[in-house]
Each structure stands twice: as C-alpha cells, then as structure tokens.
mmCIF file with all atom_site columns, C-alpha atoms in Angstrom:
data_model
loop_
_atom_site.group_PDB
_atom_site.id
_atom_site.type_symbol
_atom_site.label_atom_id
_atom_site.label_alt_id
_atom_site.label_comp_id
_atom_site.label_asym_id
_atom_site.label_entity_id
_atom_site.label_seq_id
_atom_site.pdbx_PDB_ins_code
_atom_site.Cartn_x
_atom_site.Cartn_y
_atom_site.Cartn_z
_atom_site.occupancy
_atom_site.B_iso_or_equiv
_atom_site.pdbx_formal_charge
_atom_site.auth_seq_id
_atom_site.auth_comp_id
_atom_site.auth_asym_id
_atom_site.auth_atom_id
_atom_site.pdbx_PDB_model_num
ATOM 1  C CA . MET A 1 1  ? -0.019  -0.257  -0.249 1.00 0.00 ? 65  MET A CA 1
ATOM 2  C CA . THR A 1 2  ? 1.536   3.385   -0.969 1.00 0.00 ? 66  THR A CA 1
ATOM 3  C CA . GLU A 1 3  ? 1.827   6.046   1.542  1.00 0.00 ? 67  GLU A CA 1
ATOM 4  C CA . ASP A 1 4  ? -0.525  8.390   -0.531 1.00 0.00 ? 68  ASP A CA 1
ATOM 5  C CA . ARG A 1 5  ? -3.013  5.767   -0.256 1.00 0.00 ? 69  ARG A CA 1
ATOM 6  C CA . ARG A 1 6  ? -2.440  5.393   3.747  1.00 0.00 ? 70  ARG A CA 1
ATOM 7  C CA . THR A 1 7  ? -2.674  9.075   4.254  1.00 0.00 ? 71  THR A CA 1
ATOM 8  C CA . SER A 1 8  ? -5.931  9.196   2.300  1.00 0.00 ? 72  SER A CA 1
ATOM 9  C CA . ILE A 1 9  ? -7.498  6.239   4.199  1.00 0.00 ? 73  ILE A CA 1
ATOM 10 C CA . ARG A 1 10 ? -6.337  7.704   7.606  1.00 0.00 ? 74  ARG A CA 1
ATOM 11 C CA . LEU A 1 11 ? -7.764  11.242  6.634  1.00 0.00 ? 75  LEU A CA 1
ATOM 12 C CA . GLY A 1 12 ? -10.986 9.719   5.438  1.00 0.00 ? 76  GLY A CA 1
ATOM 13 C CA . SER A 1 13 ? -11.400 7.786   8.838  1.00 0.00 ? 77  SER A CA 1
ATOM 14 C CA . TRP A 1 14 ? -10.725 10.683  11.059 1.00 0.00 ? 78  TRP A CA 1
ATOM 15 C CA . MET A 1 15 ? -13.000 12.987  8.950  1.00 0.00 ? 79  MET A CA 1
ATOM 16 C CA . SER A 1 16 ? -15.767 10.084  9.034  1.00 0.00 ? 80  SER A CA 1
ATOM 17 C CA . LEU A 1 17 ? -15.142 9.762   12.877 1.00 0.00 ? 81  LEU A CA 1
ATOM 18 C CA . VAL A 1 18 ? -15.720 13.234  13.387 1.00 0.00 ? 82  VAL A CA 1
ATOM 19 C CA . ALA A 1 19 ? -18.917 13.456  11.316 1.00 0.00 ? 83  ALA A CA 1
ATOM 20 C CA . VAL A 1 20 ? -20.328 10.607  13.347 1.00 0.00 ? 84  VAL A CA 1
ATOM 21 C CA . VAL A 1 21 ? -19.765 12.286  16.677 1.00 0.00 ? 85  VAL A CA 1
ATOM 22 C CA . LEU A 1 22 ? -21.258 15.600  15.253 1.00 0.00 ? 86  LEU A CA 1
ATOM 23 C CA . VAL A 1 23 ? -24.263 13.799  14.052 1.00 0.00 ? 87  VAL A CA 1
ATOM 24 C CA . MET A 1 24 ? -24.665 11.833  17.313 1.00 0.00 ? 88  MET A CA 1
ATOM 25 C CA . ALA A 1 25 ? -24.296 14.794  19.839 1.00 0.00 ? 89  ALA A CA 1
ATOM 26 C CA . PRO A 1 26 ? -27.956 15.987  19.558 1.00 0.00 ? 90  PRO A CA 1
ATOM 27 C CA . SER A 1 27 ? -29.218 12.599  20.424 1.00 0.00 ? 91  SER A CA 1
ATOM 28 C CA . ALA A 1 28 ? -26.788 11.978  23.003 1.00 0.00 ? 92  ALA A CA 1
ATOM 29 C CA . TYR A 1 29 ? -28.013 15.223  24.655 1.00 0.00 ? 93  TYR A CA 1
ATOM 30 C CA . ARG A 1 30 ? -31.528 14.356  24.463 1.00 0.00 ? 94  ARG A CA 1
ATOM 31 C CA . ALA A 1 31 ? -30.729 10.899  25.820 1.00 0.00 ? 95  ALA A CA 1
ATOM 32 C CA . PHE A 1 32 ? -29.076 12.105  28.852 1.00 0.00 ? 96  PHE A CA 1
ATOM 33 C CA . SER A 1 33 ? -31.447 14.860  29.525 1.00 0.00 ? 97  SER A CA 1
ATOM 34 C CA . GLY A 1 34 ? -34.290 12.347  29.400 1.00 0.00 ? 98  GLY A CA 1
ATOM 35 C CA . THR A 1 35 ? -36.162 13.398  26.445 1.00 0.00 ? 99  THR A CA 1
ATOM 36 C CA . SER A 1 36 ? -35.177 10.906  24.064 1.00 0.00 ? 100 SER A CA 1
ATOM 37 C CA . HIS A 1 37 ? -37.126 8.838   21.595 1.00 0.00 ? 101 HIS A CA 1
ATOM 38 C CA . TRP A 1 38 ? -36.579 5.266   19.844 1.00 0.00 ? 102 TRP A CA 1
ATOM 39 C CA . GLY A 1 39 ? -34.816 7.471   17.010 1.00 0.00 ? 103 GLY A CA 1
ATOM 40 C CA . ASP A 1 40 ? -32.274 8.653   19.139 1.00 0.00 ? 104 ASP A CA 1
ATOM 41 C CA . ALA A 1 41 ? -31.653 5.507   20.435 1.00 0.00 ? 105 ALA A CA 1
ATOM 42 C CA . ALA A 1 42 ? -31.108 4.003   17.041 1.00 0.00 ? 106 ALA A CA 1
ATOM 43 C CA . MET A 1 43 ? -28.894 6.940   15.824 1.00 0.00 ? 107 MET A CA 1
ATOM 44 C CA . LEU A 1 44 ? -26.536 6.252   19.052 1.00 0.00 ? 108 LEU A CA 1
ATOM 45 C CA . VAL A 1 45 ? -26.217 2.665   18.263 1.00 0.00 ? 109 VAL A CA 1
ATOM 46 C CA . THR A 1 46 ? -25.745 3.199   14.658 1.00 0.00 ? 110 THR A CA 1
ATOM 47 C CA . GLY A 1 47 ? -23.215 5.910   15.672 1.00 0.00 ? 111 GLY A CA 1
ATOM 48 C CA . ALA A 1 48 ? -21.285 3.739   17.847 1.00 0.00 ? 112 ALA A CA 1
ATOM 49 C CA . GLY A 1 49 ? -21.038 1.000   15.198 1.00 0.00 ? 113 GLY A CA 1
ATOM 50 C CA . LEU A 1 50 ? -19.677 3.728   12.787 1.00 0.00 ? 114 LEU A CA 1
ATOM 51 C CA . ALA A 1 51 ? -17.221 4.781   15.364 1.00 0.00 ? 115 ALA A CA 1
ATOM 52 C CA . ALA A 1 52 ? -15.769 1.472   16.360 1.00 0.00 ? 116 ALA A CA 1
ATOM 53 C CA . PHE A 1 53 ? -15.622 0.703   12.658 1.00 0.00 ? 117 PHE A CA 1
ATOM 54 C CA . HIS A 1 54 ? -13.544 3.788   11.883 1.00 0.00 ? 118 HIS A CA 1
ATOM 55 C CA . VAL A 1 55 ? -11.354 3.413   15.025 1.00 0.00 ? 119 VAL A CA 1
ATOM 56 C CA . VAL A 1 56 ? -10.549 -0.409  14.370 1.00 0.00 ? 120 VAL A CA 1
ATOM 57 C CA . ARG A 1 57 ? -9.750  0.768   10.844 1.00 0.00 ? 121 ARG A CA 1
ATOM 58 C CA . LEU A 1 58 ? -7.128  3.233   12.093 1.00 0.00 ? 122 LEU A CA 1
ATOM 59 C CA . ILE A 1 59 ? -5.797  0.825   14.492 1.00 0.00 ? 123 ILE A CA 1
ATOM 60 C CA . ARG A 1 60 ? -5.500  -1.797  11.794 1.00 0.00 ? 124 ARG A CA 1
ATOM 61 C CA . LEU A 1 61 ? -3.982  0.685   9.207  1.00 0.00 ? 125 LEU A CA 1
ATOM 62 C CA . GLY A 1 62 ? -1.172  1.427   11.868 1.00 0.00 ? 126 GLY A CA 1
ATOM 63 C CA . GLN A 1 63 ? -0.370  -2.116  11.938 1.00 0.00 ? 127 GLN A CA 1
ATOM 64 C CA . ALA A 1 64 ? -0.302  -2.869  8.229  1.00 0.00 ? 128 ALA A CA 1
ATOM 65 C CA . PRO A 1 65 ? 2.950   -3.507  6.866  1.00 0.00 ? 129 PRO A CA 1
ATOM 66 C CA . THR A 1 66 ? 4.191   -0.390  4.701  1.00 0.00 ? 130 THR A CA 1
ATOM 67 C CA . GLY A 1 67 ? 5.847   -2.468  1.867  1.00 0.00 ? 131 GLY A CA 1
ATOM 68 C CA . PRO A 1 68 ? 4.634   -3.961  -1.180 1.00 0.00 ? 132 PRO A CA 1
ATOM 69 C CA . ARG A 1 69 ? 2.789   -7.530  -0.540 1.00 0.00 ? 133 ARG A CA 1
ATOM 70 C CA . THR A 1 70 ? 4.850   -10.788 -1.462 1.00 0.00 ? 134 THR A CA 1
ATOM 71 C CA . TYR A 1 71 ? 3.102   -13.972 -1.779 1.00 0.00 ? 135 TYR A CA 1
ATOM 72 C CA . ARG A 1 72 ? 5.320   -16.517 -0.803 1.00 0.00 ? 136 ARG A CA 1
ATOM 73 C CA . GLY A 1 73 ? 3.206   -19.439 -1.578 1.00 0.00 ? 137 GLY A CA 1
ATOM 74 C CA . ASP A 1 74 ? 3.590   -18.499 -5.260 1.00 0.00 ? 138 ASP A CA 1
ATOM 75 C CA . ALA A 1 75 ? 7.476   -18.217 -5.501 1.00 0.00 ? 139 ALA A CA 1
ATOM 76 C CA . GLN A 1 76 ? 9.573   -21.102 -6.976 1.00 0.00 ? 140 GLN A CA 1
ATOM 77 C CA . GLN A 1 77 ? 11.397  -23.133 -4.731 1.00 0.00 ? 141 GLN A CA 1
#
C-alpha cells in the first residue's frame, strides 16, 4: 500500500469519525437529558457502530506492513 493511499484512508477515517460524533451529539444530549425517543436510541447505536468501525480501521492501518505485498506461496522453490 502506498503512503498516499495510507494517508487518504487515515484522513477519511478521521473525518468520518468526527462527522459521526457531530451527528450523534444531539441524540446523546436528548438521551442524557431524558427526552429521547426510539430514533435517538437508533442513532446512538448506529453511530457507536460506525465509530467503532473507523477506530478499528485506524488501528489496523497503523499495524499494516508498509511495503509491497509478497506472496510466498507463489514463489519458485
């Protein structure tokens, strides 16, 4: 994976994570103030799932190898 691609994925994940938090903020406020409805609960569950997805994506991107892939099973022995 090239460094440009890694930077693009990292930036996209952070931007999506910020957007999820901003969209969830009104629902979280209503949930904690006691005036929430079923839509707010659905928004919080969906937002938490999306946030977890992007956090895991950022963690796995940091652990991924930086060089080109090599397939040892296809090599001549």
